[in-house]
mmCIF file of C-alpha atoms in Angstrom:
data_model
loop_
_atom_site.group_PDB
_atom_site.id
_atom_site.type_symbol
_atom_site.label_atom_id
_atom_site.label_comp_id
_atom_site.label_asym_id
_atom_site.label_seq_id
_atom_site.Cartn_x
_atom_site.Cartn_y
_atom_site.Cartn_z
ATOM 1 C CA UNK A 21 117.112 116.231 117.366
ATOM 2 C CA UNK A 22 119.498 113.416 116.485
ATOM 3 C CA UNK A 23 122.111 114.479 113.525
ATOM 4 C CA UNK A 24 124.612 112.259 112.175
ATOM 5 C CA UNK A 25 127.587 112.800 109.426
ATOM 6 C CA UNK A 26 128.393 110.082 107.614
ATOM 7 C CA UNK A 27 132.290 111.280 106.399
ATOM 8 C CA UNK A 28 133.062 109.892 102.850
ATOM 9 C CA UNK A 29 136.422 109.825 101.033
ATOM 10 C CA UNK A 30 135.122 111.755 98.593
ATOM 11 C CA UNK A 31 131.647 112.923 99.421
ATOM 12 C CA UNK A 32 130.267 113.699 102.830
ATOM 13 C CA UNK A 33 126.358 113.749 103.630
ATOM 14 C CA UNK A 34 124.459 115.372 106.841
ATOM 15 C CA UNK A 35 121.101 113.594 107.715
ATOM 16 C CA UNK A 36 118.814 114.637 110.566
ATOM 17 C CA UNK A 37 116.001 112.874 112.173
ATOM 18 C CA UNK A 38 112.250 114.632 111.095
ATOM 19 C CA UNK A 39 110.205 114.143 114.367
ATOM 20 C CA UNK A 40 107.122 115.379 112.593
ATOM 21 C CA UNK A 41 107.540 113.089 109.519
ATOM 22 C CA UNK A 42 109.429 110.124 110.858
ATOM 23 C CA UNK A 43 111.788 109.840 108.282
ATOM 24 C CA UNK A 44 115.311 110.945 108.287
ATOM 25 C CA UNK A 45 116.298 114.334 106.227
ATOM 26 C CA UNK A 46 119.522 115.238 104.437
ATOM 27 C CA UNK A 47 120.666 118.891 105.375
ATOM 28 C CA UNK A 48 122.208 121.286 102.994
ATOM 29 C CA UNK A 49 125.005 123.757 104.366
ATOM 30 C CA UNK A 50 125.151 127.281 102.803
ATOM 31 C CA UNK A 51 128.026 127.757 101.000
ATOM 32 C CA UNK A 52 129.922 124.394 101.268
ATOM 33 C CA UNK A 53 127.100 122.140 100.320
ATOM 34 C CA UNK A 54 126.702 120.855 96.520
ATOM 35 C CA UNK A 55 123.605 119.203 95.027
ATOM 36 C CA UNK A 56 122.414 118.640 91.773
ATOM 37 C CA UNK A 57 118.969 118.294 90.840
ATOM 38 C CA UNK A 58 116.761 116.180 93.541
ATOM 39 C CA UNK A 59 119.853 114.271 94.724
ATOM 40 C CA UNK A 60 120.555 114.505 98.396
ATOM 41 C CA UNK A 61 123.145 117.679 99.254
ATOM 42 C CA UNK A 62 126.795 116.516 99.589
ATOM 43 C CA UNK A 63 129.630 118.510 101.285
ATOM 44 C CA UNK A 64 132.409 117.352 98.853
ATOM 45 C CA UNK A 65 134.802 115.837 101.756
ATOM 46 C CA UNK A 66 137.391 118.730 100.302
ATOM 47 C CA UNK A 67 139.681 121.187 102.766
ATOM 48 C CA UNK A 68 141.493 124.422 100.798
ATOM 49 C CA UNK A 69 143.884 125.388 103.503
ATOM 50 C CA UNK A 70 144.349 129.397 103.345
ATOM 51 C CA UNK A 71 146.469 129.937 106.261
ATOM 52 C CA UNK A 72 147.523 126.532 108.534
ATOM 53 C CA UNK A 73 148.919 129.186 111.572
ATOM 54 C CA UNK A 74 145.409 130.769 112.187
ATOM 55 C CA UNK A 75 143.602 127.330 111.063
ATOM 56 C CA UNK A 76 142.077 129.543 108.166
ATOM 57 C CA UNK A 77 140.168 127.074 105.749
ATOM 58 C CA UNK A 78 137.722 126.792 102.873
ATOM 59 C CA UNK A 79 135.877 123.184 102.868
ATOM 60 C CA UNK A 80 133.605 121.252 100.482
ATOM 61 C CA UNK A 81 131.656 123.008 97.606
ATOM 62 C CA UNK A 82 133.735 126.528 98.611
ATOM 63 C CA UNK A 83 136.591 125.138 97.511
ATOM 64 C CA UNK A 84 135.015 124.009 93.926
ATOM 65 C CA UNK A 85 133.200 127.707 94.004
ATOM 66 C CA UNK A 86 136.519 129.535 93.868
ATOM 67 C CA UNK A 87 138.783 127.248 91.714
ATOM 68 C CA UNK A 88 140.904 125.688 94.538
ATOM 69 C CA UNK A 89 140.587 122.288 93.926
ATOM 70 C CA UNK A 90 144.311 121.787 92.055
ATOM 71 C CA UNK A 91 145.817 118.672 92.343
ATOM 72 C CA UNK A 92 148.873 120.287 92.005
ATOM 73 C CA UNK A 93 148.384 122.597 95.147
ATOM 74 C CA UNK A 94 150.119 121.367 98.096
ATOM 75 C CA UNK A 95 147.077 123.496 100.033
ATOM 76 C CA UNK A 96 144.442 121.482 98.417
ATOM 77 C CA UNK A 97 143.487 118.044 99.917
ATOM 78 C CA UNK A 98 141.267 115.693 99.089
ATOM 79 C CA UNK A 99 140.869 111.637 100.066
ATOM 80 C CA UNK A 100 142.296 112.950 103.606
ATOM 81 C CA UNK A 101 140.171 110.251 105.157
ATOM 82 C CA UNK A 102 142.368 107.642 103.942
ATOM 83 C CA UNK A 103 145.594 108.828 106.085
ATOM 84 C CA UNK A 104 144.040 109.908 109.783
ATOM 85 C CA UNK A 105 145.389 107.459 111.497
ATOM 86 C CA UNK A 106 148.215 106.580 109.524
ATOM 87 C CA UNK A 107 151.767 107.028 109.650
ATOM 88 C CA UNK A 108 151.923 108.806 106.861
ATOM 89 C CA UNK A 109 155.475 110.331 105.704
ATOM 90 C CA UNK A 110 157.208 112.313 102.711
ATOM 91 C CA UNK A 111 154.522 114.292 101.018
ATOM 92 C CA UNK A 112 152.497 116.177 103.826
ATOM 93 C CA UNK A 113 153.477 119.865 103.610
ATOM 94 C CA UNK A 114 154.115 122.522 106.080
ATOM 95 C CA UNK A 115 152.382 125.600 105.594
ATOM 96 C CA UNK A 116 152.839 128.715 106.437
ATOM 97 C CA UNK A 117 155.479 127.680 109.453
ATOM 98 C CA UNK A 118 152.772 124.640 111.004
ATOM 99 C CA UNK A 119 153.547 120.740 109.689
ATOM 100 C CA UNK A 120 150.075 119.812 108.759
ATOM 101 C CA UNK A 121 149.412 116.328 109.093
ATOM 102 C CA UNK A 122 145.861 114.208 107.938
ATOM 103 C CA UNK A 123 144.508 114.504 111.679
ATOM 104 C CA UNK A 124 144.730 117.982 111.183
ATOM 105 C CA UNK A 125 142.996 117.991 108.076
ATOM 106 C CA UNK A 126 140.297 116.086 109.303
ATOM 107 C CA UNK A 127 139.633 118.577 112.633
ATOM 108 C CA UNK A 128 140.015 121.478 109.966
ATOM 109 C CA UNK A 129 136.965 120.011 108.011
ATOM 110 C CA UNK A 130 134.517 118.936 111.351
ATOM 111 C CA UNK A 131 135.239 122.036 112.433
ATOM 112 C CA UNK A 132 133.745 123.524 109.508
ATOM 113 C CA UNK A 133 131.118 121.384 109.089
ATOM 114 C CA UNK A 134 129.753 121.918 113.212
ATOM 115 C CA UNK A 135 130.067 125.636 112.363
ATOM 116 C CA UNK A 136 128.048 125.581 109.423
ATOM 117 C CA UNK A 137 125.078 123.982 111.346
ATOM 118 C CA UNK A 138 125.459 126.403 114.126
ATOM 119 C CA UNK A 139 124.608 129.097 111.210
ATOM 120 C CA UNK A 140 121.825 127.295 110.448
ATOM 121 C CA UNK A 141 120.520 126.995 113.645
ATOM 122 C CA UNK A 142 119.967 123.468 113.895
ATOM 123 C CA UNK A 143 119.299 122.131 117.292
ATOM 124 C CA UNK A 144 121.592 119.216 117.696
ATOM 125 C CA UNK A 145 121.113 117.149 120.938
ATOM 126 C CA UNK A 146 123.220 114.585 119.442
ATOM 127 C CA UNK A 147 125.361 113.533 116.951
ATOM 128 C CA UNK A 148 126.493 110.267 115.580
ATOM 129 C CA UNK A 149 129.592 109.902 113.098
#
């Protein structure tokens, strides 16, 4: 089964192909997923970062769920997108005795996301980005 994540600044969506039906599916992820009404489930593109030496992290909706998301929290990130691949200086914190940089961010999150469709069983024989 073809998946593909299409990573948004803000809002990041998980579609899978529906042999059966033909027509392409959105997927929702326990826990980190947020959807209102019938709109397709977003994982808000969000990383909470609880402890950067044992790459310990909350992503998406978990981060909303538990109150994380303060601006003012130099463990919260959000629009991380914008800086992988940038050289990006003065304001990236190091936490907990690791210098975390956007690229970091970004694995932190991915990671996340591939584990949460491992829970969820989802056979993936490939995946587009």
């Amino acid at each position: 089964m073809t998946t593909a994540i299409d990573f948004g600044t803000s809002n990041t969506v998980i579609a899978r192909w529906n042999q059966a039906s033909q027509q392409a599916e959105t997927v929702k992820l326990p826990e980190i997923t947020w959807q209102m009404h019938q709109t397709a489930p977003l994982v808000p593109s969000l990383v909470y970062v609880e402890d950067a030496s044992q790459g310990k992290v909350l992503v998406g909706q978990a981060v909303r769920d538990r109150g994380l998301d303060l601006k003012s929290d130099p463990r919260f990130f959000r629009g991380f997108k914008r800086g992988i691949g940038q050289n990006v200086q003065g304001f990236l914190p190091e936490l907990d005795g690791k210098e975390v940089n956007f690229e970091q961010v970004g694995n932190w999150f991915f990671s996340q996301l591939v584990s949460s469709l491992r829970q969820i069983q989802l056979p993936v024989e490939s995946l587009v980005l």
